XYZ file of C-alpha atoms in Angstrom:
487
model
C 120.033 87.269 96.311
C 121.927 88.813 99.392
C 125.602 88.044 100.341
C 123.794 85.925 103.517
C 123.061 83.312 100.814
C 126.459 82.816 100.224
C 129.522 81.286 102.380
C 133.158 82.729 102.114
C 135.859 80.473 101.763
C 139.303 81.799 102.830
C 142.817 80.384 103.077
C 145.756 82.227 103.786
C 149.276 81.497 102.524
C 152.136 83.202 104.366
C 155.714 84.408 103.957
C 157.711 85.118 107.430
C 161.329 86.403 106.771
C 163.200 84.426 108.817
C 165.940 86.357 111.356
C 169.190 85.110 110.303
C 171.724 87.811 109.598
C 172.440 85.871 106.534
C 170.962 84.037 103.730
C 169.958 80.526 103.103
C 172.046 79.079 101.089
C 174.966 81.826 100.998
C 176.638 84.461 103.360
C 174.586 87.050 102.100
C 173.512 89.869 104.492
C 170.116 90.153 105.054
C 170.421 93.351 106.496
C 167.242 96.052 105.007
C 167.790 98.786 103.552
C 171.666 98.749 101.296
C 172.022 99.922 98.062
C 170.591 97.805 94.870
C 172.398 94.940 94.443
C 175.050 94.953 97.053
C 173.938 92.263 98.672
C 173.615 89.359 95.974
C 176.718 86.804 95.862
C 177.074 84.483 93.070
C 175.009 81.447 94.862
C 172.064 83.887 95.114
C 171.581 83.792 91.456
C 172.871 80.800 90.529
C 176.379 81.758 88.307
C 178.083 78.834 86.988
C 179.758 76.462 88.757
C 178.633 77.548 92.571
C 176.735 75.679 95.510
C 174.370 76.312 97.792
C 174.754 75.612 101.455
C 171.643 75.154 104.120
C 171.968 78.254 106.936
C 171.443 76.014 110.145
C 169.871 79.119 111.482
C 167.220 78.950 109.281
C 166.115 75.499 109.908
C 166.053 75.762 113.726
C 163.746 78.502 113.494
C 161.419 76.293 110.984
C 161.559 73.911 113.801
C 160.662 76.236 116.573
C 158.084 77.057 114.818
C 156.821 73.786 114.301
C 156.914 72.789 118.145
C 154.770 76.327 118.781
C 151.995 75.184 116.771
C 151.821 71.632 118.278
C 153.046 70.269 114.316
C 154.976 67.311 113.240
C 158.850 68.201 112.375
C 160.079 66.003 109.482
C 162.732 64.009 110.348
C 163.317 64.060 106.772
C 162.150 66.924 104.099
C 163.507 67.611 100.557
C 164.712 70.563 98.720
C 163.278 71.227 95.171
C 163.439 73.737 92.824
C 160.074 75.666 91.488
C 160.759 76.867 88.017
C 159.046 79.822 86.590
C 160.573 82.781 84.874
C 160.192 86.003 86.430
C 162.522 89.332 85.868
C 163.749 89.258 89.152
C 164.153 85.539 89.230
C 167.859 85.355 87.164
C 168.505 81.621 88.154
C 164.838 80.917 86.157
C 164.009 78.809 89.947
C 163.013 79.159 93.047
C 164.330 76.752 95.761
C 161.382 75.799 97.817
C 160.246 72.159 99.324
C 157.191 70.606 97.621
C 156.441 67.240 98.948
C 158.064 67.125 102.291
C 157.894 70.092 103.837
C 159.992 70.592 107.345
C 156.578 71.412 109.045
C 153.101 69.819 108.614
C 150.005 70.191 110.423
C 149.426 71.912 113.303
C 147.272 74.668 114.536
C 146.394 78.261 115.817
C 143.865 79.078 117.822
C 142.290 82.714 117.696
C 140.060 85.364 119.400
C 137.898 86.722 116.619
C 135.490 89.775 117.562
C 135.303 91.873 121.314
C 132.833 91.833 124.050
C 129.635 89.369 123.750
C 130.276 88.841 120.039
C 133.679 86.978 120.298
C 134.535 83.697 120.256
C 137.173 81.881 119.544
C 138.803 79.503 116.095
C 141.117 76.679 115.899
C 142.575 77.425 112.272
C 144.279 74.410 111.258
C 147.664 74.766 109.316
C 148.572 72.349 106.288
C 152.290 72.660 106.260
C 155.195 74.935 106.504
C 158.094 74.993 103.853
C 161.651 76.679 103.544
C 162.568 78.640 100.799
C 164.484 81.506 99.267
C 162.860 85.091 98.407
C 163.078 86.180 94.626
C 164.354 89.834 93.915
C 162.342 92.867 93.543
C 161.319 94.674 90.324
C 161.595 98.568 90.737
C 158.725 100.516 88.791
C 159.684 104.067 89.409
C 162.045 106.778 89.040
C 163.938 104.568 86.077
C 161.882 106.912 83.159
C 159.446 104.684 81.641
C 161.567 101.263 82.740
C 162.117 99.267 85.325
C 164.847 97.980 87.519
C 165.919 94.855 89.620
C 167.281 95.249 92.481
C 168.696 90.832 93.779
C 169.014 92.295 97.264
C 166.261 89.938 98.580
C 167.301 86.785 96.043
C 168.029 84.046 98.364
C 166.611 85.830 101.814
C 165.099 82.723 104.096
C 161.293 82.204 103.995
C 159.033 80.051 105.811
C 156.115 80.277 103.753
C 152.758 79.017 106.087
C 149.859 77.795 104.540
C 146.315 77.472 106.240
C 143.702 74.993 105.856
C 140.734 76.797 103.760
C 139.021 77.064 107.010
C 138.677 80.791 107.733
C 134.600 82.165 107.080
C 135.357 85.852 107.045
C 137.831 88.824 106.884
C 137.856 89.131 110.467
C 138.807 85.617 111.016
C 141.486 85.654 108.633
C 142.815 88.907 110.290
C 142.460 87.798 113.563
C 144.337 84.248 112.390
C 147.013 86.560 110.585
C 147.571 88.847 113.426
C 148.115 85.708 115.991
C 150.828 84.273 113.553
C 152.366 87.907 113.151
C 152.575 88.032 117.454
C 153.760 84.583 117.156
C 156.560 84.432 114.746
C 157.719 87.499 116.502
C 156.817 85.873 120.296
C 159.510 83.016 119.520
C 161.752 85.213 117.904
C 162.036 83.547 114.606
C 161.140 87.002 112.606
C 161.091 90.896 113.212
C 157.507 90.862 111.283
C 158.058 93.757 109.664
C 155.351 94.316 107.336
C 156.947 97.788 106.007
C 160.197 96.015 105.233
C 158.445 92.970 103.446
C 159.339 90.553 106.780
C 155.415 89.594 106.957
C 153.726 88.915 103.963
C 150.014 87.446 103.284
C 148.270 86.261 100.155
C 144.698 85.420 100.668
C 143.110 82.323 98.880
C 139.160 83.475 98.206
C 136.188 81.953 97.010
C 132.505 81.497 97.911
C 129.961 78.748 97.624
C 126.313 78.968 97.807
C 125.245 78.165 101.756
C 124.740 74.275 101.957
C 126.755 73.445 99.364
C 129.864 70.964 100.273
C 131.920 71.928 97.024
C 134.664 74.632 97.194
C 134.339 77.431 94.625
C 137.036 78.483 92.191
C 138.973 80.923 94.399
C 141.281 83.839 92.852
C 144.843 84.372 94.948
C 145.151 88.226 96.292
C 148.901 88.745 96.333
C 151.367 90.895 98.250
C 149.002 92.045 101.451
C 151.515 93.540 103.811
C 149.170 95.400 106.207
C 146.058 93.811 108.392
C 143.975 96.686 106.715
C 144.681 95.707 103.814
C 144.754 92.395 104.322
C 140.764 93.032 105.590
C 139.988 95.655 102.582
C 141.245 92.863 99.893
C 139.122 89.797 101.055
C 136.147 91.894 101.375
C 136.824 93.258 97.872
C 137.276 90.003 96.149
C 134.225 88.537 98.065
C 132.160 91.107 96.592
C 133.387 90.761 93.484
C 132.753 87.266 93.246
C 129.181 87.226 94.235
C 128.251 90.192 92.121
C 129.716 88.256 89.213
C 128.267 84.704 89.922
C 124.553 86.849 90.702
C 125.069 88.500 87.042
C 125.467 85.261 85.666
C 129.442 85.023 84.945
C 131.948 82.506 86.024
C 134.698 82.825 88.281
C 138.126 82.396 86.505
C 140.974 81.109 88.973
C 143.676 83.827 88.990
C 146.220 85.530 90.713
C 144.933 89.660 91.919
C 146.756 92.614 92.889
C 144.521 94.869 95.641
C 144.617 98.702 94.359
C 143.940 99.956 98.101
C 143.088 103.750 96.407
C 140.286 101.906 94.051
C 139.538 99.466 96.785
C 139.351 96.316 94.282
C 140.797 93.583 93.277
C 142.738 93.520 89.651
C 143.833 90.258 87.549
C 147.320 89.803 87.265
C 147.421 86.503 85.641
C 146.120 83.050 85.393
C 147.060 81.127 88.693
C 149.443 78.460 87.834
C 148.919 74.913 89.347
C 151.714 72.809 90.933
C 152.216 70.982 87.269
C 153.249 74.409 85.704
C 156.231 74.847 88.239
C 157.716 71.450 87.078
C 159.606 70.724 90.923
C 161.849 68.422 90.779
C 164.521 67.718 93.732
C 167.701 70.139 93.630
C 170.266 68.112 92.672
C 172.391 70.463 94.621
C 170.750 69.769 97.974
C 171.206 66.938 100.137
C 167.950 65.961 102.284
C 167.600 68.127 105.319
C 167.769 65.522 108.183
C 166.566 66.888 111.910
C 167.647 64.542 114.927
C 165.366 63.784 117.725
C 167.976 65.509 119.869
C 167.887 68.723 117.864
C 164.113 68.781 118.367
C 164.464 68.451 121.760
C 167.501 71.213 122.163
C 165.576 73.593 120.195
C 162.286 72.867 122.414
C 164.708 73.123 125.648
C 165.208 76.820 124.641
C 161.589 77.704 123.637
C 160.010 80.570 125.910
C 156.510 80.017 127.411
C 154.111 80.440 124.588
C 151.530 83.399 124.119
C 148.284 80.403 124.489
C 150.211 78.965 127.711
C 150.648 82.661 129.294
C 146.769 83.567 128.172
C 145.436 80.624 130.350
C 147.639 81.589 133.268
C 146.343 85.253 133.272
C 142.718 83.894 133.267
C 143.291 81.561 135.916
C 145.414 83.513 138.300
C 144.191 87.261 137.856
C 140.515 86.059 136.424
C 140.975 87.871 133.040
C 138.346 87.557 129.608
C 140.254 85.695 126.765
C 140.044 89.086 125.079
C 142.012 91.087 127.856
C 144.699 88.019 127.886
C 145.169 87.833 124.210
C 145.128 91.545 123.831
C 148.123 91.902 126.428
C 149.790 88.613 125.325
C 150.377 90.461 122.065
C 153.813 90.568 122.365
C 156.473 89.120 124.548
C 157.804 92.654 125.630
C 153.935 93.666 126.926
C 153.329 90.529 128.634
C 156.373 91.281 130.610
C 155.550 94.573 131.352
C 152.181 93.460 132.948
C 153.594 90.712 134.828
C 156.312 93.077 136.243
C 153.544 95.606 137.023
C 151.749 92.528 138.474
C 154.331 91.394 140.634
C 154.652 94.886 141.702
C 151.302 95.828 142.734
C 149.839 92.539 144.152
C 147.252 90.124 141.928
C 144.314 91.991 143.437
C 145.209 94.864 141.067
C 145.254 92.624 138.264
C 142.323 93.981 136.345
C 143.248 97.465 136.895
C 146.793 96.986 135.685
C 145.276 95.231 132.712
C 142.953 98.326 132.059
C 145.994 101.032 132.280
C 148.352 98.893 130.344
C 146.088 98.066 127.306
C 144.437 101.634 127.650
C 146.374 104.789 128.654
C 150.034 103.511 128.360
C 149.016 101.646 124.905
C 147.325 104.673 123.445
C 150.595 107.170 124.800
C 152.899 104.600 122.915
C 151.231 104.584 119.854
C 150.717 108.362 119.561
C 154.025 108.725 119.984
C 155.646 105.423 117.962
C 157.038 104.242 120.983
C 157.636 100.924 121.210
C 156.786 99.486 124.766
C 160.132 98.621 125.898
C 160.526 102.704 125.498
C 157.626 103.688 127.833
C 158.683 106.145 129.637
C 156.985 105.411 132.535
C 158.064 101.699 134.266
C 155.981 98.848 135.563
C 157.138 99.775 138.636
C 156.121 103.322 138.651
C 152.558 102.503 137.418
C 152.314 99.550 140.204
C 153.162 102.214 142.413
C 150.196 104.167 140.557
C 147.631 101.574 141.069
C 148.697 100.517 144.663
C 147.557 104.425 145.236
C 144.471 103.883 143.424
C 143.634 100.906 145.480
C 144.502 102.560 148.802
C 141.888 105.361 148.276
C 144.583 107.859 148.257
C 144.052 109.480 144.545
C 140.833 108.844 142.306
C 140.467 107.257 138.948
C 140.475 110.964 137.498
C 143.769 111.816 139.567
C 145.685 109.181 138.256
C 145.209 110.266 135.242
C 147.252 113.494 136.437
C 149.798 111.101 137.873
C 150.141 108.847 134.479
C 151.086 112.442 133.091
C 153.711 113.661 135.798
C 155.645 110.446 135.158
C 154.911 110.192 131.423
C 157.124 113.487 131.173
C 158.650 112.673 134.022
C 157.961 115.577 136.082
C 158.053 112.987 138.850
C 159.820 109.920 139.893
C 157.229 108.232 141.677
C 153.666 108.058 142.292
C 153.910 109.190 145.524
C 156.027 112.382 144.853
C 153.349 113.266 141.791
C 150.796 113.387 144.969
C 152.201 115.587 146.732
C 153.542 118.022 144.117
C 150.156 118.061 142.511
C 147.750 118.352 145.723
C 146.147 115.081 144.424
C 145.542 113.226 147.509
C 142.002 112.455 147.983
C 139.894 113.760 150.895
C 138.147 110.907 152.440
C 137.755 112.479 156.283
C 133.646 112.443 156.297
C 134.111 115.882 158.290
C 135.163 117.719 155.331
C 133.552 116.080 152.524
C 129.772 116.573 154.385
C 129.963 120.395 154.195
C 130.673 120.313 150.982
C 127.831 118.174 150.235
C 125.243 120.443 152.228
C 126.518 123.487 150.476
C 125.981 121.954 146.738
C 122.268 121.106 148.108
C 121.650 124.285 148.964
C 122.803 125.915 145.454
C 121.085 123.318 143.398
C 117.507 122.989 144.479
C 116.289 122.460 141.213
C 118.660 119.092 140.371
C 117.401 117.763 144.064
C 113.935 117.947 143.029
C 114.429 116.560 139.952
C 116.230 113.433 142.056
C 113.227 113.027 144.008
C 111.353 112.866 140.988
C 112.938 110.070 139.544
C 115.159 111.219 137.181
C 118.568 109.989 137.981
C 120.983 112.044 135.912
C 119.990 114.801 138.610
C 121.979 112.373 141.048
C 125.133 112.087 138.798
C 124.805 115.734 138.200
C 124.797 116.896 141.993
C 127.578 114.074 142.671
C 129.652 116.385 139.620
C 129.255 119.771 141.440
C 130.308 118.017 144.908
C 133.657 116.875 142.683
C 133.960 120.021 141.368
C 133.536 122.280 144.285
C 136.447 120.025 145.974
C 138.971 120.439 142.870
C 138.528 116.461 142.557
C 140.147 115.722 145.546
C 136.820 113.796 147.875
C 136.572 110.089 147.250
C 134.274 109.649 144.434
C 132.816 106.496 146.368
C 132.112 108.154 150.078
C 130.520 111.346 147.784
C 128.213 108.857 146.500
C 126.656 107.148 150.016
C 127.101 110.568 151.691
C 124.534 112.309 149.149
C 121.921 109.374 149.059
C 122.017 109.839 152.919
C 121.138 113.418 152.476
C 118.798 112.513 149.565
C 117.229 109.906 151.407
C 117.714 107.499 149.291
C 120.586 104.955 150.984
C-alpha cells in the first residue's frame, strides 16, 4: 500500500504574542530579551493575596483580529483557568477561555502551490481564545539541571485554532504563512518566530481514502519555523502510515520534531479537555465588548491583504500568485503601490517582476528589511519608466538596479549617463553592425536557414555583444530576420 491510499488530516493550533508592551493581567514588560526573571511581578505567578487585571490592549487586538477574518466577536466570553502542573507553571494554572472564546468562526483563504499547479483554500477557523504564556524551562549551561526563567509567565496569547481541514504540508504552510502576514498586516503581533511571537502546533492524522472517520491524530508541539513546520507534518505522516501498514495502532500523543533526526518523538500522552479541570476564574469578571467598541476598533482597521489582492488583479491585471506574493506584508504592498503610482499602471507587471525579484532577493541577501532598501520606489519607477521608453534594456537595468543599490547614483537617469547605458535604437547604426556579425558567422547563418533556431538566438548574442549591449534587443531581432529572410 502507497501513501496515495491514504488521506492526511491536518489542523493547526496557533499561538500569536500579542503587541502590548505589557502583560495581561499585570504591568509586566513584555519586552524580549532581559535577564531571567526580571520581568515576573507577583500577579504573574499567582503570590498570595494579588489580582489580575484584563490589559484592554490585549482584547482590542483579539477583536481586530476577529473582524479580519470575517468572525463573530463575543459580546460576552469567560475567563477560566486550565490546571496542569508544569515546572514553569508556579501558579499550577493557566488562564485561558474554554467555552466562550472572544473569537469564533471565521476564515482564511490561501494560495497553495505556483504557476498551473496552484489553487486556492478557504481554511475555516473554529475559534480564537485569550490567554497568558507559561515560563520557560532552561536545559543548558546549568550542569546537568535545569532552570526557569517566569519572564514569559503571563505574556498575552491569542491562541488560533483551525478546522481539521488542511490535506497536506503545503496547505498547512501556506494557511500558516497567511496568518503569520496577517497578524503582522493588522499590527496585532511582531511574528517573530525566533523570539517565540509565532508559534504552531500541528494536529496530524490520516484515514484510509473514502473513509468519513477521523484517525487518532498525535499533536507536534513547538514549530517555530515554516520549514519546520513542513519537515514535522511530513514526518509524522510517514510515521503514521508506516505504523498502521505494519499493523500497529496509532496512540494519541503529544511529539517533539528533532529537525537533525528529521522525526517525530513522544513526549507524552495528549491530555483531553477533562484532564485540565477549567473552571471559571473566580478572579475574572466576564469580558464584555460593546457594539461601539467593535465598531471603533473596525473604524481604525487598515485595508486588508485579501481586499488589496483583488484590487491589484483588477486594476494592474495581476495572477493571485503575484498579488499574494507582494501583499505579503503591509510595508511591500506600499512599496509597489508607491512604485505604481510613480511609474504609471502600464508598468504594473514590470514593477511587480523587479519588486518580488531583484529588490526581494538584494534584501534578503543582505537581511534588510524592505523599509531599508536602499534604493526607493521612486528611484526604481524612474528605472522602469526607462525601461518602458526604450532607453536602457532589460540587461542594462540590471546595471542601473546596481548604481543605485550602492548608490553610486541618485537617479536612473544619472546611472545612464555615467554608465554609457543608453540604448542605440537609430536603425543607421544598429544595421552595420548586423551585416558585419553576418559576415563573421557564416556557419550560424546556415545553420538558421536550416532550421535550427538556436543559430538565430546565437547571431542575435554576437550583434549584442559586438555593441557592448547598448542596440535595442527588440529592433536587433526584426532587423536580422530581414537580413535572414525570414520577417
Amino acid at each position: 500500500m502507497s501513501r496515495a491510499d491514504w488521506e492526511v488530516v491536518i489542523g493547526l493550533e496557533t499561538h500569536v504574542q500579542l503587541s502590548t508592551q505589557s502583560k495581561i493581567f499585570s504591568g509586566s514588560s513584555t519586552a524580549f530579551g532581559a535577564e531571567p526573571n526580571r520581568q515576573a511581578a507577583a500577579i504573574d505567578i499567582a503570590l498570595p493575596g494579588v489580582l489580575p487585571v484584563l490589559n484592554k490592549g490585549a482584547v482590542e487586538r483579539a477583536i481586530r483580529f476577529g473582524l479580519a477574518i470575517g468572525a463573530k466577536v463575543a459580546p460576552r466570553s469567560i475567563f477560566a483557568r486550565k490546571n496542569y502542573f508544569y515546572p514553569d507553571l508556579p501558579k499550577g494554572y493557566q488562564i485561558s477561555q474554554y467555552e466562550l472564546p472572544v473569537v469564533e468562526g471565521g476564515t482564511i483563504t490561501v494560495q497553495v502551490g505556483e504557476g498551473d499547479n496552484a489553487y486556492e483554500k478557504v481554511i475555516e477557523l473554529t475559534r480564537a481564545h485569550l490567554e497568558e504564556d507559561a515560563g520557560k524551562s532552561l536545559h543548558e549551561d546549568f550542569h546537568g539541571m535545569s532552570g526557569i526563567d517566569l519572564n514569559r509567565a503571563g505574556t498575552p496569547l491569542l491562541e488560533i485554532v483551525t478546522e481539521p481541514v488542511m490535506r497536506s504540508s503545503d496547505e498547512a504552510v501556506a494557511y500558516a504563512r497567511a496568518l503569520h502576514a496577517l497578524v503582522r498586516w493588522i499590527d496585532i503581533s511582531d511574528g517573530n518566530m525566533q523570539e517565540g511571537s509565532f508559534r504552531c502546533d500541528a494536529n496530524v492524522s490520516v484515514r484510509k481514502k473514502g473513509t468519513e472517520k477521523l484517525g487518532t491524530r498525535r499533536e507536534v508541539k513547538n514549530l517555530n519555523s515554516f520549514r519546520f513546520l513542513k519537515e514535522a507534518i511530513e514526518a509524522e505522516i510517514a510515521y503514521q502510515i508506516e505504523t498502521l501498514e505494519d499493523g500497529g495502532t496509532i496512540q494519541q500523543a503529544t511529539v517533539l520534531f528533532d529537525p537533525d533526526a528529521g522525526e517525530t518523538r513522544a513526549m507524552r500522552s495528549k491530555e483531553d479537555a477533562h484532564d485540565y479541570r477549567y473552571f471559571p476564574d473566580p478572579d475574572l469578571l466576564p469580558l464584555v465588548i460593546s457594539d461601539d467598541w467593535i465598531a471603533r476598533v473596525k473604524g481604525e482597521m487598515p485595508e486588508l491583504p485579501t481586499a488589496l489582492q483583488a484590487r491589484f488583479r483588477d486594476a494592474y491585471q495581476l495572477s493571485a500568485y503575484d498579488a499574494a506574493t507582494l501583499t505579503a506584508s503591509r510595508e511591500m504592498a506600499q512599496y509597489y503601490v508607491d512604485t505604481v503610482a510613480a511609474v504609471g499602471a502600464a508598468s504594473a507587471k514590470p514593477a511587480a517582476n523587479w519588486v518580488m525579484g531583484e529588490l526581494a532577493a538584494r534584501l534578503n541577501k543582505e537581511g534588510r528589511d524592505i523599509t531599508d532598501a536602499p534604493v526607493k520606489p521612486a528611484q526604481l519607477a524612474g528605472m522602469l519608466a526607462r525601461i518602458a521608453d526604450a532607453t536602457i534594456s532589460n540587461s542594462a537595468a540590471k546595471k542601473v538596479f546596481d548604481a543605485l543599490w550602492n548608490g553610486e547614483a541618485a537617479s536612473a537617469d544619472e546611472a545612464i549617463e555615467k554608465q554609457g547605458l543608453k540604448q542605440v535604437t537609430d536603425l543607421s547604426a544598429i544595421e552595420p553592425i548586423i551585416d558585419e556579425v553576418l559576415a563573421a558567422n557564416p556557419k550560424s547563418v546556415e545553420e538558421f536557414r536550416a532550421g535550427k533556431e538556436k543559430a538565430f538566438n546565437a547571431l542575435v548574442g554576437q550583434v549584442m555583444k559586438a555593441s557592448r549591449g547598448k542596440a535595442s534587443p527588440a529592433q536587433v531581432n526584426e532587423l536580422l530576420k530581414q537580413k535572414l529572410g525570414a520577417a
